[in-house]
Short mmCIF file of C-alpha atoms and ligand atoms in Angstrom, two decimals:
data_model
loop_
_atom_site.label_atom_id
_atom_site.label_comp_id
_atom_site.label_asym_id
_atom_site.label_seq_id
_atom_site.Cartn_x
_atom_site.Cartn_y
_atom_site.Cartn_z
CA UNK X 1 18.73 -5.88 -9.43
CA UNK X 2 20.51 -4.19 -6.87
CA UNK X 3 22.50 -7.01 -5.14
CA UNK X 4 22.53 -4.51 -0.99
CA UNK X 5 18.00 -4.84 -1.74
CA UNK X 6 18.63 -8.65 -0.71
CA UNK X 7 19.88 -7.65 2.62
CA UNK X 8 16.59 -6.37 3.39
CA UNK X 9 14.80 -9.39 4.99
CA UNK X 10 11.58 -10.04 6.08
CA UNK X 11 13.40 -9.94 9.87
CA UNK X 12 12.64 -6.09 9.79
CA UNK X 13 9.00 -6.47 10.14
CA UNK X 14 8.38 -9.50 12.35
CA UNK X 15 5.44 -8.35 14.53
CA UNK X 16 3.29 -10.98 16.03
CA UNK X 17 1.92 -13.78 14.72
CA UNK X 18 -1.76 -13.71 13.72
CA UNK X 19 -4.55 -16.44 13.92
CA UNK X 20 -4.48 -18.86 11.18
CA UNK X 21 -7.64 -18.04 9.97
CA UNK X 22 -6.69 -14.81 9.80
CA UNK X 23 -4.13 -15.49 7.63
CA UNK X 24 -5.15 -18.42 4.96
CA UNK X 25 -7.64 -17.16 2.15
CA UNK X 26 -10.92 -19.17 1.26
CA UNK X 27 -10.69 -21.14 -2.13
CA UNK X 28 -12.81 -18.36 -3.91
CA UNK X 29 -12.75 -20.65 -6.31
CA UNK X 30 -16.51 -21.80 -7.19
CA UNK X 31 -17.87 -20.59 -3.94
CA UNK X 32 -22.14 -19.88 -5.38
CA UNK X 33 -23.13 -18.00 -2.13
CA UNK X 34 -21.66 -15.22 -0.16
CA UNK X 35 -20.57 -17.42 3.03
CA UNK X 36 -21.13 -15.89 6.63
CA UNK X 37 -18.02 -15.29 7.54
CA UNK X 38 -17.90 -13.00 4.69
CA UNK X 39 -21.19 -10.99 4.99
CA UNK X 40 -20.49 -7.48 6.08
CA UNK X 41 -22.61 -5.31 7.06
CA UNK X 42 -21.64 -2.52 5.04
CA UNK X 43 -23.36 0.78 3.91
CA UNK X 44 -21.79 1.55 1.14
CA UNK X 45 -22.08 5.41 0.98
CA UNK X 46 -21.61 5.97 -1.99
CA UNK X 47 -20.19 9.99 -2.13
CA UNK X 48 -22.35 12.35 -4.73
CA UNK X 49 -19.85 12.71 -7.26
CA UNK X 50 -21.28 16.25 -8.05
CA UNK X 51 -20.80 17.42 -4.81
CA UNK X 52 -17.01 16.15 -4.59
CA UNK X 53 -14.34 17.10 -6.83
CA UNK X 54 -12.43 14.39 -8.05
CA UNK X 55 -9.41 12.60 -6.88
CA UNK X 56 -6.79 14.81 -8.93
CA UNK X 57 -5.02 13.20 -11.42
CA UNK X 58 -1.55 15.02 -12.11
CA UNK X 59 0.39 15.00 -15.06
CA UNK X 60 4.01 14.80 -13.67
CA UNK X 61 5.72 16.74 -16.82
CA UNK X 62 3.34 19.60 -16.03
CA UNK X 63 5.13 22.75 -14.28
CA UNK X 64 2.89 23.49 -11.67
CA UNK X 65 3.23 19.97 -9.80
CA UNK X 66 4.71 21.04 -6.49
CA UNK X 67 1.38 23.08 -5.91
CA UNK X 68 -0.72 20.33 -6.68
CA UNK X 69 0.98 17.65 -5.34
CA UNK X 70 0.64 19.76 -1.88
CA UNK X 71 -2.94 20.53 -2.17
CA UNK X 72 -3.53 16.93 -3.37
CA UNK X 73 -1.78 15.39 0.25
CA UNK X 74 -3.10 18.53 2.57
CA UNK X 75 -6.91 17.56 1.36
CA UNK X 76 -6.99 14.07 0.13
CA UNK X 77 -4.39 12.44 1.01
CA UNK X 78 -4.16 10.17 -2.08
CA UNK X 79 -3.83 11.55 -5.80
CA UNK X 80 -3.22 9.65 -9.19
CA UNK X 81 0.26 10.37 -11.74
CA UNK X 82 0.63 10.10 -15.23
CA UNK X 83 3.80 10.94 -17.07
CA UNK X 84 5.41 9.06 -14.33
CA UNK X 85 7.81 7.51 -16.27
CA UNK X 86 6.90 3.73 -16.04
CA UNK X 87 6.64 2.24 -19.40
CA UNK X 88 3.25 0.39 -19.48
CA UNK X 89 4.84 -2.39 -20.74
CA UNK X 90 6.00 -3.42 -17.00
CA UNK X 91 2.87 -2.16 -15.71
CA UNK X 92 1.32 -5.00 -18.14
CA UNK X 93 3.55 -7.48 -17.22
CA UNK X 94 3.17 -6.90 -13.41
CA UNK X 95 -0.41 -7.57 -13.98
CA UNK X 96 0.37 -10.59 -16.26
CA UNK X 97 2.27 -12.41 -13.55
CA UNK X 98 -0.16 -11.08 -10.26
CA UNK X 99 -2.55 -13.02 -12.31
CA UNK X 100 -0.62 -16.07 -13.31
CA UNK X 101 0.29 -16.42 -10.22
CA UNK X 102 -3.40 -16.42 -8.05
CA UNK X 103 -5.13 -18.65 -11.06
CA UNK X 104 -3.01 -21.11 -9.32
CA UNK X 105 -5.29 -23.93 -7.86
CA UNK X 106 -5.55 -23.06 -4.23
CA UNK X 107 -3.11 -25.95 -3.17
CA UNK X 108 -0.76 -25.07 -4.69
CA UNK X 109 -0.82 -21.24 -3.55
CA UNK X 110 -0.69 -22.97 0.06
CA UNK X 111 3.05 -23.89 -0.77
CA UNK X 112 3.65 -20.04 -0.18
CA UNK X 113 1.94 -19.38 2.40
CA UNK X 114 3.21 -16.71 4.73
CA UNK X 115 4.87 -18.31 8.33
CA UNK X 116 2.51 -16.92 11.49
CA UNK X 117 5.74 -14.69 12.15
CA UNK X 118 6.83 -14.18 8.83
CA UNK X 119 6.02 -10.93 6.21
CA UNK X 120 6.66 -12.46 2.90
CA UNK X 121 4.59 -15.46 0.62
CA UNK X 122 0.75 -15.83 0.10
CA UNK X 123 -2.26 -14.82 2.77
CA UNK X 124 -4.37 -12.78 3.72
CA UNK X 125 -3.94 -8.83 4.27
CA UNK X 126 -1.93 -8.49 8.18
CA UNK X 127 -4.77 -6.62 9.01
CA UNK X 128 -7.60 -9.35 8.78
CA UNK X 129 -7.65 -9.88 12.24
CA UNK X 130 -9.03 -6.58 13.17
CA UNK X 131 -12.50 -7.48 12.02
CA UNK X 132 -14.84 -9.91 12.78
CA UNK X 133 -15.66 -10.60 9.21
CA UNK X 134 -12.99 -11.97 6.69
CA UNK X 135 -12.72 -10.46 3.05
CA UNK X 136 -12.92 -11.10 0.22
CA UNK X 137 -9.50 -11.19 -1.41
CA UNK X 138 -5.66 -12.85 -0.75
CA UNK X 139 -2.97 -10.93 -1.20
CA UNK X 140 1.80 -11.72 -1.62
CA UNK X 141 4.17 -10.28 -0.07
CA UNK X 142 7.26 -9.54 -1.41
CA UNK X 143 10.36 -8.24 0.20
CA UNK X 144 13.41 -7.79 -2.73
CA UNK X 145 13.31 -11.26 -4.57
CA UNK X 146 10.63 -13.40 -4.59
CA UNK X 147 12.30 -16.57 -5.41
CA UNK X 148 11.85 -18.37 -2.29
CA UNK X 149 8.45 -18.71 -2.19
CA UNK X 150 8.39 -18.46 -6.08
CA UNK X 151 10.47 -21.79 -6.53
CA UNK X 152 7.43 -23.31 -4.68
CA UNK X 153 4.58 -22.28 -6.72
CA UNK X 154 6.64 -23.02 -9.95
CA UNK X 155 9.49 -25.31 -9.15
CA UNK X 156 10.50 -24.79 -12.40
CA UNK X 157 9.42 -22.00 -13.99
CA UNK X 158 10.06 -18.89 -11.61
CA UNK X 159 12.59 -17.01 -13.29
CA UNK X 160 9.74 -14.59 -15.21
CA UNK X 161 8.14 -13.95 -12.43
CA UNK X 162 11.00 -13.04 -10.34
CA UNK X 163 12.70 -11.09 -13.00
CA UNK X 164 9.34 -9.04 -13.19
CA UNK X 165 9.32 -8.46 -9.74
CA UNK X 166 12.45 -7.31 -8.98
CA UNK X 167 12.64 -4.80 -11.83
CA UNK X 168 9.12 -3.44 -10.65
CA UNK X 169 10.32 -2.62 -7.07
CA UNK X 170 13.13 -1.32 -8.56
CA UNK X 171 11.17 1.50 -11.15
CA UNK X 172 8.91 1.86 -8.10
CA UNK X 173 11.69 2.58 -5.00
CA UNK X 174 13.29 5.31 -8.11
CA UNK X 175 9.34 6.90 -8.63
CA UNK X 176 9.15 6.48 -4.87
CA UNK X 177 12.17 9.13 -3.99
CA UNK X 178 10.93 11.49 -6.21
CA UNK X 179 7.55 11.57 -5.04
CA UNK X 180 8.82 11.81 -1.60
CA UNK X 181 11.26 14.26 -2.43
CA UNK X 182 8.44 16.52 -4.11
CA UNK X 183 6.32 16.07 -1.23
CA UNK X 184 8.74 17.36 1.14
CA UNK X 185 10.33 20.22 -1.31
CA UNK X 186 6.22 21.42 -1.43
CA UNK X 187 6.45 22.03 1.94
CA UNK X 188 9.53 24.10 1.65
CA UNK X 189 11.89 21.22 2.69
CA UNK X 190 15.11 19.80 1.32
CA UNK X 191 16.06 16.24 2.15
CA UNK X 192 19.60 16.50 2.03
CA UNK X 193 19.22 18.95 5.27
CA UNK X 194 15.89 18.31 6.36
CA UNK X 195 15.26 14.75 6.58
CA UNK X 196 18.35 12.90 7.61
CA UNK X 197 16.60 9.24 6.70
CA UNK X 198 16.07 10.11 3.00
CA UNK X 199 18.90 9.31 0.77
CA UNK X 200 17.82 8.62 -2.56
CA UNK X 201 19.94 6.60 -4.81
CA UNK X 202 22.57 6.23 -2.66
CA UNK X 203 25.10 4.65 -4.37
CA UNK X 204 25.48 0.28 -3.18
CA UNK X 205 24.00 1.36 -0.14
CA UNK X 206 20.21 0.98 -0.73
CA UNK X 207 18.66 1.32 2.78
CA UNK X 208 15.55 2.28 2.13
CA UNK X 209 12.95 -1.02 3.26
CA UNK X 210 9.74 -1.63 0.77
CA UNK X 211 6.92 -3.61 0.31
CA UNK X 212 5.50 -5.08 -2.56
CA UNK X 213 1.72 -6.22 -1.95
CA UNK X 214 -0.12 -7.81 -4.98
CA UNK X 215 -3.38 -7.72 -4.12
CA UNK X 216 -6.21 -10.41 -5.93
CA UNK X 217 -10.03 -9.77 -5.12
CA UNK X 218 -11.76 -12.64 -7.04
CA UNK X 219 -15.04 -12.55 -8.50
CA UNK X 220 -17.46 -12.18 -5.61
CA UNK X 221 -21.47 -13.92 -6.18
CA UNK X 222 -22.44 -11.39 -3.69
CA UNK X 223 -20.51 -7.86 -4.12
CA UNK X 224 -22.79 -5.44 -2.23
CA UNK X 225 -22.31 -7.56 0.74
CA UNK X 226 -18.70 -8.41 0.73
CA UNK X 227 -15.52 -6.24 1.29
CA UNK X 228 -12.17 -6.45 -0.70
CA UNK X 229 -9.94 -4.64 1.15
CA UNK X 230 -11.03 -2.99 4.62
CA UNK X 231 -10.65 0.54 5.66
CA UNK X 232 -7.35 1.48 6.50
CA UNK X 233 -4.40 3.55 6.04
CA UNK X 234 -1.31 2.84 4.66
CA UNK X 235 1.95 2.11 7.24
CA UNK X 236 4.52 3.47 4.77
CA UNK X 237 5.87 6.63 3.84
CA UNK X 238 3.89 6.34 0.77
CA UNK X 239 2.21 3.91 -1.31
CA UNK X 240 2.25 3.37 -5.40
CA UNK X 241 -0.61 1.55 -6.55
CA UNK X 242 -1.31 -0.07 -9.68
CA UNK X 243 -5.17 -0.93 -9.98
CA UNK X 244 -5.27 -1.84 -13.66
CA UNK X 245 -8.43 -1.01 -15.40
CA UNK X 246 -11.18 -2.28 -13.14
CA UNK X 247 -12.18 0.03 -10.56
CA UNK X 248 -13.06 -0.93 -6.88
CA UNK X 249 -10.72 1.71 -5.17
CA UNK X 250 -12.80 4.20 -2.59
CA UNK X 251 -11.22 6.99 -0.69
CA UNK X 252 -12.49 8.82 1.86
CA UNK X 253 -11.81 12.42 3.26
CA UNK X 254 -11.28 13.40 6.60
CA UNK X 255 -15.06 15.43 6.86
CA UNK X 256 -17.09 13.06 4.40
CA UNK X 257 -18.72 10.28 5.34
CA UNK X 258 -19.16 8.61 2.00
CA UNK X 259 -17.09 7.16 -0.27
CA UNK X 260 -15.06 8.34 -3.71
CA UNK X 261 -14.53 6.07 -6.30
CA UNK X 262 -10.56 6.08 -7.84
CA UNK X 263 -11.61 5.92 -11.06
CA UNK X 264 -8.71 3.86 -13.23
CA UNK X 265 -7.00 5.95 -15.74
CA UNK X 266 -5.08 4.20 -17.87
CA UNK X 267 -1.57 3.01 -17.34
CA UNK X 268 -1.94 6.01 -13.92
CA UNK X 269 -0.59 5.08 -10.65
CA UNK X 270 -2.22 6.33 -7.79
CA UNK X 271 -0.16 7.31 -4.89
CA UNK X 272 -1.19 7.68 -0.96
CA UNK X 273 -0.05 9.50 1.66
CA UNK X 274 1.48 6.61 4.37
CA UNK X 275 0.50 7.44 8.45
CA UNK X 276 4.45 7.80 8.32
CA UNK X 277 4.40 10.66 6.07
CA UNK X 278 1.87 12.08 8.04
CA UNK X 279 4.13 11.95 10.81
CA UNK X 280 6.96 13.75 8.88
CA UNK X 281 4.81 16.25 7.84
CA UNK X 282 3.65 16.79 11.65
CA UNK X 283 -0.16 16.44 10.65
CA UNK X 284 0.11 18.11 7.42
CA UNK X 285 -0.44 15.78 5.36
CA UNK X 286 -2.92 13.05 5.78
CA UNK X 287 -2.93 9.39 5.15
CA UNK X 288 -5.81 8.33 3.15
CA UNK X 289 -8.60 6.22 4.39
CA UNK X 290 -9.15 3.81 2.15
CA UNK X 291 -10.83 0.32 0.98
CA UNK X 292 -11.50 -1.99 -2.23
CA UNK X 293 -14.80 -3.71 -3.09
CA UNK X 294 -15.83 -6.39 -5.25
CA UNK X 295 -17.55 -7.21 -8.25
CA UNK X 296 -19.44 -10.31 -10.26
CA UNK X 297 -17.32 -9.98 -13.17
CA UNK X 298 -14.29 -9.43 -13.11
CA UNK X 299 -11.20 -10.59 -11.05
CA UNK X 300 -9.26 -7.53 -9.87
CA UNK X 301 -6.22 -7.77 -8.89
CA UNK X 302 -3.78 -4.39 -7.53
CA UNK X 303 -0.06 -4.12 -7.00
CA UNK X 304 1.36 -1.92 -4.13
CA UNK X 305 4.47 -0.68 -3.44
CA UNK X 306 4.74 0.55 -0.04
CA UNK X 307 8.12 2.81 0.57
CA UNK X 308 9.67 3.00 3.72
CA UNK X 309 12.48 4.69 5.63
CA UNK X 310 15.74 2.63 6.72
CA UNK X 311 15.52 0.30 9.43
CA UNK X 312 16.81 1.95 12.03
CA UNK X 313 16.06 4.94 11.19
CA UNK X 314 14.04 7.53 13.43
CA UNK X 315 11.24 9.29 11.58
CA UNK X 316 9.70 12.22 13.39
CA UNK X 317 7.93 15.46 12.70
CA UNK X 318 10.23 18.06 10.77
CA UNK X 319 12.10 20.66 12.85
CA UNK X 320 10.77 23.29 10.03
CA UNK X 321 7.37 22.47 10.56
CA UNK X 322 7.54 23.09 14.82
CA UNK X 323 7.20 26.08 16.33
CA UNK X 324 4.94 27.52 19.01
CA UNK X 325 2.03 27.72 17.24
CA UNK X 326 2.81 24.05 15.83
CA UNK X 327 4.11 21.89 18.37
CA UNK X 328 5.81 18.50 17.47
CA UNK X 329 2.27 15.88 17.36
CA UNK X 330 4.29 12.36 17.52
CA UNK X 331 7.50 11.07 19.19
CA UNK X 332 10.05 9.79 17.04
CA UNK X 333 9.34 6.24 15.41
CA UNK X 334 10.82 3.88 13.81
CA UNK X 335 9.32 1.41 10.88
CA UNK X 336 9.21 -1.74 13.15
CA UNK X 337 8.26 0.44 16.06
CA UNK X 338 5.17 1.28 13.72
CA UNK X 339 4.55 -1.62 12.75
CA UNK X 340 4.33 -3.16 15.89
CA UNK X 341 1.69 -0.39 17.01
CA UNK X 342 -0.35 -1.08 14.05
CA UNK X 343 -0.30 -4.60 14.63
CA UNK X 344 -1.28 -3.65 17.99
CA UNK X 345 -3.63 -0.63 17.94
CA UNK X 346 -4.95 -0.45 14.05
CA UNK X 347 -6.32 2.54 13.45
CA UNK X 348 -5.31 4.14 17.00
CA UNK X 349 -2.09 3.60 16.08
CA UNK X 350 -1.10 7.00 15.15
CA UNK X 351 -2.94 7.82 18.32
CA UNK X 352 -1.03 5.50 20.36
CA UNK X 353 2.26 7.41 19.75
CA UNK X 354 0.92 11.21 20.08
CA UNK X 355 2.80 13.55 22.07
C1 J5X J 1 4.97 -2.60 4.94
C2 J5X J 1 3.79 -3.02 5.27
C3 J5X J 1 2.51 -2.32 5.02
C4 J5X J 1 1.49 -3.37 5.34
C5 J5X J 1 2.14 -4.08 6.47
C6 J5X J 1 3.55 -4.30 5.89
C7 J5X J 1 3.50 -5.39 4.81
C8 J5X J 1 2.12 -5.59 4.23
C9 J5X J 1 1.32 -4.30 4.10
C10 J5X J 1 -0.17 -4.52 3.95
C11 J5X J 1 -0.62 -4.82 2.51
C12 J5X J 1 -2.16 -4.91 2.41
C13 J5X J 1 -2.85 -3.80 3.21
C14 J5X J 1 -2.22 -3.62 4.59
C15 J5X J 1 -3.02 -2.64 5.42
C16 J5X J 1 -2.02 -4.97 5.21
O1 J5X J 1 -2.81 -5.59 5.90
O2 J5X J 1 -0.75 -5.48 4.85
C17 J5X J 1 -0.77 -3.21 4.43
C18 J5X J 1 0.07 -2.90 5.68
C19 J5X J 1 0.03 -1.47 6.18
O3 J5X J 1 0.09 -0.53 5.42
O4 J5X J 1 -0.07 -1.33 7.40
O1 AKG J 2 -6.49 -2.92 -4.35
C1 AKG J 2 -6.58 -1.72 -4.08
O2 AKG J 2 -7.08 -0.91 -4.86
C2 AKG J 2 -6.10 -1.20 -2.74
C3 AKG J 2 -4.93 -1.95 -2.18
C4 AKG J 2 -4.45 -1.39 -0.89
O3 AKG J 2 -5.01 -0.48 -0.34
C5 AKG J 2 -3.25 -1.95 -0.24
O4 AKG J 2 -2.67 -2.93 -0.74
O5 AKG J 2 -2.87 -1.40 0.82
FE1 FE2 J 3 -3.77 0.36 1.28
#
């Protein structure tokens, strides 16, 4: 574990608090009947596959990946890797402890529980309060090592989990930089000169700040009716996402009004465009609308990694990308600053900071 990743503290990201029951899941546990407060009223628009191409799925040991990778964020937005380089034996174990740790009884789960003002431990997704119905999932955050809230779930028994943890967001911030750094080299771009912010790997100076989100959608009585995960984008530069083998994952495209299924493929990641990539890329690239649904069978859970830029760091649209024809779309941000406008404005955030 790098030792500079526990200076990154949940301090970064204090936005404001949201209402409790905004924030404190339902016992899913034995619940026979959809309740109210979790009835959407959702058309689920289902997309006609044949109509659609798929998602693409690229091989990362392929030559041709810049070109795809490019095409992949100018239309979707969101793609899936293989030959990514992450042995599937921490992609298993990942899973193994997401699911040890939300079979705990819901009591004990409330030991974690994420403070009002707080980023890190058990609750639901930040962005619950943006709809009048609640969904159907819980969700913990991690920022660099879990062991604070860990130590509380399993007073005794944490190490694992930790240990898992921590080497994840480590394989994930390495995968991160070079996605990010094939992203931007697709648009012609070098980091080193072209985006001051990204520094990959620099050596006991790890600035970058990251997210990791697992994500647990229980077995839902009433699936067509409930949501998992709203619609929304992602904050972040980009995300990684692990979804396992049980599909729920919809994306949707900019001129469609229905939905695409992200099929799993096994031990694939899928990665999404964050609204502060979009910004880098001055519009370029999008950031994926997406959401998760439920089933009656299975309990899904997800792990996310979402990648971010330094601190303090200002992220604005590239100098190469501007010129008369392409005028800069966003003023300069930084993470918090984004933060705070999501927490504020949602899905106008992006708007809210247009030039
Ligand atoms: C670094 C991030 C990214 C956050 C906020 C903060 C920590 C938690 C992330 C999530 C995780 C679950 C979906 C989401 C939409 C949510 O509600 O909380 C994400 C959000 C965002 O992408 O905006
Ligand atoms: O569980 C999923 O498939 C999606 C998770 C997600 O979108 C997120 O954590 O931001
Ligand atoms: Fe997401």
């Amino acid at each position: 574990m790098n030792p500079t990743m526990n200076s990154i503290s949940s301090e970064t990201f204090k936005t404001t608090p949201s209402h409790p029951e905004h924030t404190i899941p339902l016992d899913f546990t034995n619940v026979p009947k959809l309740p109210d407060s979790h009835a959407w009223t959702l058309p689920h628009q289902p997309i006609d596959p044949f109509t659609q191409e798929p998602l693409p799925i690229i091989d990362l040991a392929k030559p041709d990946v810049s070109k795809l990778v490019r095409h992949a964020c100018e239309e979707w937005g969101a793609f899936q890797i293989t030959n990514h380089g992450i042995p599937i034996c921490l992609l298993n174990e990942i899973e193994y402890q997401t699911r040890r740790l939300f079979s705990l009884p819901a009591e004990s789960k409330l030991l974690a529980v994420r403070s009002p003002e707080g980023f890190t431990g058990y609750g639901l997704a930040r962005i619950s309060p943006f709809f009048s119905k609640l969904m159907w999932s819980e969700g913990f955050s991690i920022i660099g090592s879990p062991v604070e809230h860990a130590s509380q779930l399993w007073p005794e028994d944490h190490a694992k989990f930790c240990e898992v943890m921590e080497q994840f967001q480590e394989e994930m911030k390495a995968l991160s930089e070079k996605m990010v750094a094939i992203m931007l080299s697709s648009l012609g771009l070098t980091h080193e000169e072209d985006v001051k912010w990204f520094e990959p790997m620099k050596e006991g100076c790890d600035q970058s700040t990251c997210v990791l989100q697992l994500n647990s959608y229980p077995v839902c009585p009433d699936p067509g009716r409930a949501m998992g995960l709203a619609p929304h984008t992602d904050s972040s530069v980009l995300t990684l996402l692990y979804q396992g083998n049980i599909s729920g994952l919809q994306v949707q495209r900019d001129d469609a009004a229905g939905w695409m299924p992200v099929e799993p493929v096994e031990g694939a990641l899928v990665v999404n465009v964050g609204d502060l990539m979009h910004i880098v890329s001055n519009g370029r690239f999008k950031s994926v609308l997406h959401r998760a649904l439920v089933n009656n069978e299975h309990h899904r859970v997800s792990t996310a990694y979402f990648y971010g830029p330094p601190r303090d760091a200002k992220v604005s649209p590239l100098r190469k990308l501007i010129d008369r024809d392409h005028p800069p779309l966003y003023r300069p941000v930084t993470w918090k600053d984004y933060l705070e406008a999501k927490s504020k404005h949602f899905s106008k955030a992006l708007e809210s900071i247009r030039l």
